Amino acid sequence: MPILDRRLPRLLIIGVRKGGTRALLEMLNLHPNIAMVPVEVHFFDKFDNYQRGLDWYRSQMPLSTDAQLTVEKSPSYYVTPEVPERVYAMNPHVQLVLIVRDPVTRLLSDFAQIEASRAAQNLPNRRFQDVALLPNGEVNTQNRALHVSLYAKFLSRWLHVFPRRQLHIVDGDRLIHDPYPELQKVERFLGLDHLIRRDQFYFNATKGFYFDVDDHANYYPHHYHHKCLAGSKGRRHPQVPDEVISVLRQFFAPHNRKFFAMVGQDFHWPEQ
Ligand SMILES: Nc1ncnc2c1ncn2[C@@H]1O[C@H](COP(=O)(O)OS(=O)(=O)O)[C@@H](OP(=O)(O)O)[C@H]1O
């Protein structure tokens, strides 16, 4: 009989926010050797949680067998300065996965989420271009959401603490359109047998996403249905003039090239 216990994560999905972290976690959970933490624990990035210590963190983990690898995801880990060293202190051999997406698309997705939460607080809606650009048409570099799309900026902190071989990068744009090859790469990175099957997914053309065939509603476990898929994924992105997109693409281009050089992988995000 396998012994069930709560085990600290051996894999962390560290970000990025709106990169596809939830879909990636749920898809990986199809693997019999993976036990996912269904909620974002925010242990390493929230001081109050971190103060509770590793025993508390372990108590948040699901029951797993010793053949299973526990996975937690909290997208803000990637951008929070203290996190890499805290993670290293838990386990210097932990494996890390980062999922990235075209930074402009990510920003539009983030903006849609921020506006939805403003609307819930009865705050007025804003135009994307009024937030992302200054009145003179230049990029508003003070915008916090924009900073999250500067992937290279945060990566240096992680690579200062962890060797590159402990970090795997998933192409979030590909995960949307053809998840299977991206999942196979993660299985290889983790040294797991290829047990996730292509026929476990189907594409829902109306929603534009892949779903789990065993859960005809969507990827999310039942307690997530209303919270996640109905609400926070697949939101309509703001309609933005082409010139605004072009200004942003040009702004991100050198940062993207730096990121590609750091990770040794080119994601071919448009530069115009
Ligand atoms: N299969 C599937 N189902 C649902 N959503 C999918 C899927 N694959 C990728 N994505 C993309 O995930 C984007 C949300 O990213 P995150 O889960 O990282 O968001 S969050 O930071 O946790 O809020 C979400 O962003 P939006 O398109 O803006 O909604 C999706 O594009």
PDB file of N, CA and C in Angstrom, residues 33-96:
ATOM      1  N   ASN A  33       1.758  10.792 -11.678  1.00  0.00           N
ATOM      2  CA  ASN A  33       2.831  11.039 -10.709  1.00  0.00           C
ATOM      3  C   ASN A  33       2.862  12.498 -10.233  1.00  0.00           C
ATOM      4  N   ILE A  34       1.811  13.206 -10.536  1.00  0.00           N
ATOM      5  CA  ILE A  34       1.763  14.607 -10.088  1.00  0.00           C
ATOM      6  C   ILE A  34       0.567  14.822  -9.158  1.00  0.00           C
ATOM      7  N   ALA A  35       0.824  15.522  -8.062  1.00  0.00           N
ATOM      8  CA  ALA A  35      -0.246  15.893  -7.120  1.00  0.00           C
ATOM      9  C   ALA A  35      -0.234  17.414  -7.017  1.00  0.00           C
ATOM     10  N   MET A  36      -1.292  18.032  -7.501  1.00  0.00           N
ATOM     11  CA  MET A  36      -1.268  19.502  -7.499  1.00  0.00           C
ATOM     12  C   MET A  36      -1.925  20.085  -6.253  1.00  0.00           C
ATOM     13  N   VAL A  37      -1.452  21.257  -5.896  1.00  0.00           N
ATOM     14  CA  VAL A  37      -2.110  22.026  -4.837  1.00  0.00           C
ATOM     15  C   VAL A  37      -3.189  22.844  -5.541  1.00  0.00           C
ATOM     16  N   PRO A  38      -4.466  22.644  -5.209  1.00  0.00           N
ATOM     17  CA  PRO A  38      -5.508  23.302  -6.005  1.00  0.00           C
ATOM     18  C   PRO A  38      -5.552  24.821  -5.872  1.00  0.00           C
ATOM     19  N   VAL A  39      -5.108  25.347  -4.717  1.00  0.00           N
ATOM     20  CA  VAL A  39      -5.172  26.806  -4.534  1.00  0.00           C
ATOM     21  C   VAL A  39      -3.770  27.409  -4.615  1.00  0.00           C
ATOM     22  N   GLU A  40      -3.711  28.715  -4.815  1.00  0.00           N
ATOM     23  CA  GLU A  40      -2.417  29.416  -4.752  1.00  0.00           C
ATOM     24  C   GLU A  40      -2.119  29.668  -3.275  1.00  0.00           C
ATOM     25  N   VAL A  41      -1.024  29.118  -2.775  1.00  0.00           N
ATOM     26  CA  VAL A  41      -0.758  29.212  -1.333  1.00  0.00           C
ATOM     27  C   VAL A  41      -0.079  30.543  -0.973  1.00  0.00           C
ATOM     28  N   HIS A  42       0.671  31.126  -1.911  1.00  0.00           N
ATOM     29  CA  HIS A  42       1.388  32.386  -1.641  1.00  0.00           C
ATOM     30  C   HIS A  42       2.240  32.286  -0.380  1.00  0.00           C
ATOM     31  N   PHE A  43       2.953  31.182  -0.250  1.00  0.00           N
ATOM     32  CA  PHE A  43       3.791  31.008   0.929  1.00  0.00           C
ATOM     33  C   PHE A  43       5.046  31.867   0.855  1.00  0.00           C
ATOM     34  N   PHE A  44       5.705  31.862  -0.292  1.00  0.00           N
ATOM     35  CA  PHE A  44       7.011  32.521  -0.382  1.00  0.00           C
ATOM     36  C   PHE A  44       6.913  34.030  -0.607  1.00  0.00           C
ATOM     37  N   ASP A  45       5.772  34.500  -1.113  1.00  0.00           N
ATOM     38  CA  ASP A  45       5.686  35.930  -1.439  1.00  0.00           C
ATOM     39  C   ASP A  45       4.940  36.739  -0.390  1.00  0.00           C
ATOM     40  N   LYS A  46       4.130  36.090   0.443  1.00  0.00           N
ATOM     41  CA  LYS A  46       3.371  36.857   1.453  1.00  0.00           C
ATOM     42  C   LYS A  46       4.054  36.671   2.804  1.00  0.00           C
ATOM     43  N   PHE A  47       4.506  37.758   3.358  1.00  0.00           N
ATOM     44  CA  PHE A  47       5.308  37.701   4.588  1.00  0.00           C
ATOM     45  C   PHE A  47       4.584  36.935   5.707  1.00  0.00           C
ATOM     46  N   ASP A  48       3.285  37.222   5.872  1.00  0.00           N
ATOM     47  CA  ASP A  48       2.539  36.571   6.959  1.00  0.00           C
ATOM     48  C   ASP A  48       2.520  35.053   6.792  1.00  0.00           C
ATOM     49  N   ASN A  49       2.371  34.599   5.562  1.00  0.00           N
ATOM     50  CA  ASN A  49       2.381  33.151   5.314  1.00  0.00           C
ATOM     51  C   ASN A  49       3.773  32.582   5.551  1.00  0.00           C
ATOM     52  N   TYR A  50       4.775  33.294   5.072  1.00  0.00           N
ATOM     53  CA  TYR A  50       6.147  32.789   5.207  1.00  0.00           C
ATOM     54  C   TYR A  50       6.521  32.648   6.685  1.00  0.00           C
ATOM     55  N   GLN A  51       6.047  33.586   7.468  1.00  0.00           N
ATOM     56  CA  GLN A  51       6.311  33.554   8.911  1.00  0.00           C
ATOM     57  C   GLN A  51       5.733  32.308   9.586  1.00  0.00           C
ATOM     58  N   ARG A  52       4.715  31.710   8.968  1.00  0.00           N
ATOM     59  CA  ARG A  52       4.078  30.527   9.568  1.00  0.00           C
ATOM     60  C   ARG A  52       4.970  29.288   9.463  1.00  0.00           C
ATOM     61  N   GLY A  53       5.960  29.349   8.610  1.00  0.00           N
ATOM     62  CA  GLY A  53       6.966  28.279   8.565  1.00  0.00           C
ATOM     63  C   GLY A  53       6.611  27.116   7.640  1.00  0.00           C
ATOM     64  N   LEU A  54       7.609  26.259   7.429  1.00  0.00           N
ATOM     65  CA  LEU A  54       7.472  25.169   6.467  1.00  0.00           C
ATOM     66  C   LEU A  54       6.445  24.116   6.898  1.00  0.00           C
ATOM     67  N   ASP A  55       6.270  23.933   8.210  1.00  0.00           N
ATOM     68  CA  ASP A  55       5.268  22.954   8.640  1.00  0.00           C
ATOM     69  C   ASP A  55       3.869  23.406   8.223  1.00  0.00           C
ATOM     70  N   TRP A  56       3.647  24.706   8.330  1.00  0.00           N
ATOM     71  CA  TRP A  56       2.352  25.239   7.874  1.00  0.00           C
ATOM     72  C   TRP A  56       2.201  25.031   6.363  1.00  0.00           C
ATOM     73  N   TYR A  57       3.280  25.345   5.627  1.00  0.00           N
ATOM     74  CA  TYR A  57       3.242  25.189   4.166  1.00  0.00           C
ATOM     75  C   TYR A  57       2.928  23.727   3.825  1.00  0.00           C
ATOM     76  N   ARG A  58       3.610  22.810   4.501  1.00  0.00           N
ATOM     77  CA  ARG A  58       3.372  21.380   4.245  1.00  0.00           C
ATOM     78  C   ARG A  58       1.904  21.016   4.531  1.00  0.00           C
ATOM     79  N   SER A  59       1.332  21.627   5.543  1.00  0.00           N
ATOM     80  CA  SER A  59      -0.057  21.294   5.892  1.00  0.00           C
ATOM     81  C   SER A  59      -1.039  21.750   4.794  1.00  0.00           C
ATOM     82  N   GLN A  60      -0.590  22.634   3.914  1.00  0.00           N
ATOM     83  CA  GLN A  60      -1.432  23.112   2.814  1.00  0.00           C
ATOM     84  C   GLN A  60      -1.366  22.177   1.597  1.00  0.00           C
ATOM     85  N   MET A  61      -0.457  21.210   1.652  1.00  0.00           N
ATOM     86  CA  MET A  61      -0.228  20.334   0.507  1.00  0.00           C
ATOM     87  C   MET A  61      -1.270  19.223   0.466  1.00  0.00           C
ATOM     88  N   PRO A  62      -1.539  18.682  -0.726  1.00  0.00           N
ATOM     89  CA  PRO A  62      -2.487  17.563  -0.812  1.00  0.00           C
ATOM     90  C   PRO A  62      -1.816  16.277  -0.347  1.00  0.00           C
ATOM     91  N   LEU A  63      -2.604  15.264  -0.042  1.00  0.00           N
ATOM     92  CA  LEU A  63      -2.026  13.953   0.259  1.00  0.00           C
ATOM     93  C   LEU A  63      -1.460  13.396  -1.043  1.00  0.00           C
ATOM     94  N   SER A  64      -0.279  12.781  -0.929  1.00  0.00           N
ATOM     95  CA  SER A  64       0.338  12.206  -2.127  1.00  0.00           C
ATOM     96  C   SER A  64       1.087  10.945  -1.731  1.00  0.00           C
ATOM     97  N   THR A  65       1.404  10.127  -2.722  1.00  0.00           N
ATOM     98  CA  THR A  65       2.248   8.950  -2.465  1.00  0.00           C
ATOM     99  C   THR A  65       3.695   9.369  -2.704  1.00  0.00           C
ATOM    100  N   ASP A  66       4.651   8.498  -2.302  1.00  0.00           N
ATOM    101  CA  ASP A  66       6.043   8.918  -2.532  1.00  0.00           C
ATOM    102  C   ASP A  66       6.441   8.797  -4.003  1.00  0.00           C
ATOM    103  N   ALA A  67       5.561   8.228  -4.836  1.00  0.00           N
ATOM    104  CA  ALA A  67       5.834   8.197  -6.279  1.00  0.00           C
ATOM    105  C   ALA A  67       5.328   9.480  -6.942  1.00  0.00           C
ATOM    106  N   GLN A  68       4.670  10.326  -6.166  1.00  0.00           N
ATOM    107  CA  GLN A  68       4.110  11.562  -6.745  1.00  0.00           C
ATOM    108  C   GLN A  68       4.913  12.787  -6.352  1.00  0.00           C
ATOM    109  N   LEU A  69       4.863  13.709  -7.254  1.00  0.00           N
ATOM    110  CA  LEU A  69       5.595  14.959  -7.078  1.00  0.00           C
ATOM    111  C   LEU A  69       4.553  16.057  -6.847  1.00  0.00           C
ATOM    112  N   THR A  70       4.679  16.743  -5.736  1.00  0.00           N
ATOM    113  CA  THR A  70       3.703  17.804  -5.431  1.00  0.00           C
ATOM    114  C   THR A  70       4.068  19.085  -6.186  1.00  0.00           C
ATOM    115  N   VAL A  71       3.050  19.724  -6.766  1.00  0.00           N
ATOM    116  CA  VAL A  71       3.270  20.958  -7.538  1.00  0.00           C
ATOM    117  C   VAL A  71       2.407  22.074  -6.987  1.00  0.00           C
ATOM    118  N   GLU A  72       3.029  23.197  -6.703  1.00  0.00           N
ATOM    119  CA  GLU A  72       2.263  24.382  -6.296  1.00  0.00           C
ATOM    120  C   GLU A  72       2.502  25.494  -7.289  1.00  0.00           C
ATOM    121  N   LYS A  73       1.480  26.320  -7.527  1.00  0.00           N
ATOM    122  CA  LYS A  73       1.683  27.486  -8.389  1.00  0.00           C
ATOM    123  C   LYS A  73       1.157  28.739  -7.721  1.00  0.00           C
ATOM    124  N   SER A  74       1.959  29.762  -7.709  1.00  0.00           N
ATOM    125  CA  SER A  74       1.532  31.101  -7.299  1.00  0.00           C
ATOM    126  C   SER A  74       2.265  32.056  -8.250  1.00  0.00           C
ATOM    127  N   PRO A  75       1.548  32.664  -9.194  1.00  0.00           N
ATOM    128  CA  PRO A  75       2.213  33.442 -10.254  1.00  0.00           C
ATOM    129  C   PRO A  75       3.046  34.622  -9.741  1.00  0.00           C
ATOM    130  N   SER A  76       2.689  35.138  -8.550  1.00  0.00           N
ATOM    131  CA  SER A  76       3.462  36.290  -8.060  1.00  0.00           C
ATOM    132  C   SER A  76       4.842  35.895  -7.528  1.00  0.00           C
ATOM    133  N   TYR A  77       5.118  34.595  -7.403  1.00  0.00           N
ATOM    134  CA  TYR A  77       6.468  34.202  -6.983  1.00  0.00           C
ATOM    135  C   TYR A  77       7.520  34.784  -7.929  1.00  0.00           C
ATOM    136  N   TYR A  78       7.202  34.767  -9.226  1.00  0.00           N
ATOM    137  CA  TYR A  78       8.222  35.174 -10.210  1.00  0.00           C
ATOM    138  C   TYR A  78       8.716  36.596  -9.995  1.00  0.00           C
ATOM    139  N   VAL A  79       7.821  37.501  -9.617  1.00  0.00           N
ATOM    140  CA  VAL A  79       8.168  38.929  -9.582  1.00  0.00           C
ATOM    141  C   VAL A  79       8.489  39.448  -8.181  1.00  0.00           C
ATOM    142  N   THR A  80       8.400  38.600  -7.159  1.00  0.00           N
ATOM    143  CA  THR A  80       8.624  39.074  -5.782  1.00  0.00           C
ATOM    144  C   THR A  80      10.094  38.861  -5.402  1.00  0.00           C
ATOM    145  N   PRO A  81      10.793  39.949  -5.065  1.00  0.00           N
ATOM    146  CA  PRO A  81      12.252  39.867  -4.910  1.00  0.00           C
ATOM    147  C   PRO A  81      12.750  38.814  -3.926  1.00  0.00           C
ATOM    148  N   GLU A  82      12.055  38.625  -2.797  1.00  0.00           N
ATOM    149  CA  GLU A  82      12.565  37.713  -1.760  1.00  0.00           C
ATOM    150  C   GLU A  82      12.397  36.246  -2.119  1.00  0.00           C
ATOM    151  N   VAL A  83      11.561  35.953  -3.116  1.00  0.00           N
ATOM    152  CA  VAL A  83      11.135  34.558  -3.296  1.00  0.00           C
ATOM    153  C   VAL A  83      12.257  33.582  -3.690  1.00  0.00           C
ATOM    154  N   PRO A  84      13.126  33.914  -4.671  1.00  0.00           N
ATOM    155  CA  PRO A  84      14.115  32.888  -5.064  1.00  0.00           C
ATOM    156  C   PRO A  84      14.926  32.360  -3.880  1.00  0.00           C
ATOM    157  N   GLU A  85      15.392  33.244  -3.014  1.00  0.00           N
ATOM    158  CA  GLU A  85      16.216  32.768  -1.893  1.00  0.00           C
ATOM    159  C   GLU A  85      15.397  31.977  -0.871  1.00  0.00           C
ATOM    160  N   ARG A  86      14.158  32.339  -0.698  1.00  0.00           N
ATOM    161  CA  ARG A  86      13.293  31.585   0.227  1.00  0.00           C
ATOM    162  C   ARG A  86      13.032  30.178  -0.321  1.00  0.00           C
ATOM    163  N   VAL A  87      12.821  30.095  -1.618  1.00  0.00           N
ATOM    164  CA  VAL A  87      12.582  28.782  -2.236  1.00  0.00           C
ATOM    165  C   VAL A  87      13.840  27.926  -2.104  1.00  0.00           C
ATOM    166  N   TYR A  88      14.978  28.549  -2.328  1.00  0.00           N
ATOM    167  CA  TYR A  88      16.254  27.822  -2.230  1.00  0.00           C
ATOM    168  C   TYR A  88      16.453  27.285  -0.809  1.00  0.00           C
ATOM    169  N   ALA A  89      16.060  28.102   0.171  1.00  0.00           N
ATOM    170  CA  ALA A  89      16.209  27.665   1.567  1.00  0.00           C
ATOM    171  C   ALA A  89      15.329  26.457   1.872  1.00  0.00           C
ATOM    172  N   MET A  90      14.176  26.356   1.180  1.00  0.00           N
ATOM    173  CA  MET A  90      13.314  25.170   1.384  1.00  0.00           C
ATOM    174  C   MET A  90      13.972  23.943   0.760  1.00  0.00           C
ATOM    175  N   ASN A  91      14.442  24.089  -0.479  1.00  0.00           N
ATOM    176  CA  ASN A  91      15.025  22.952  -1.191  1.00  0.00           C
ATOM    177  C   ASN A  91      15.856  23.469  -2.369  1.00  0.00           C
ATOM    178  N   PRO A  92      17.182  23.403  -2.265  1.00  0.00           N
ATOM    179  CA  PRO A  92      18.009  23.922  -3.359  1.00  0.00           C
ATOM    180  C   PRO A  92      17.858  23.130  -4.659  1.00  0.00           C
ATOM    181  N   HIS A  93      17.236  21.937  -4.583  1.00  0.00           N
ATOM    182  CA  HIS A  93      17.076  21.108  -5.785  1.00  0.00           C
ATOM    183  C   HIS A  93      15.674  21.175  -6.373  1.00  0.00           C
ATOM    184  N   VAL A  94      14.830  22.028  -5.828  1.00  0.00           N
ATOM    185  CA  VAL A  94      13.453  22.137  -6.331  1.00  0.00           C
ATOM    186  C   VAL A  94      13.472  22.469  -7.824  1.00  0.00           C
ATOM    187  N   GLN A  95      12.472  21.948  -8.550  1.00  0.00           N
ATOM    188  CA  GLN A  95      12.413  22.274  -9.977  1.00  0.00           C
ATOM    189  C   GLN A  95      11.401  23.401 -10.189  1.00  0.00           C
ATOM    190  N   LEU A  96      11.714  24.238 -11.159  1.00  0.00           N
ATOM    191  CA  LEU A  96      10.933  25.455 -11.374  1.00  0.00           C
ATOM    192  C   LEU A  96      10.403  25.487 -12.799  1.00  0.00           C
TER     193      LEU A  96
END
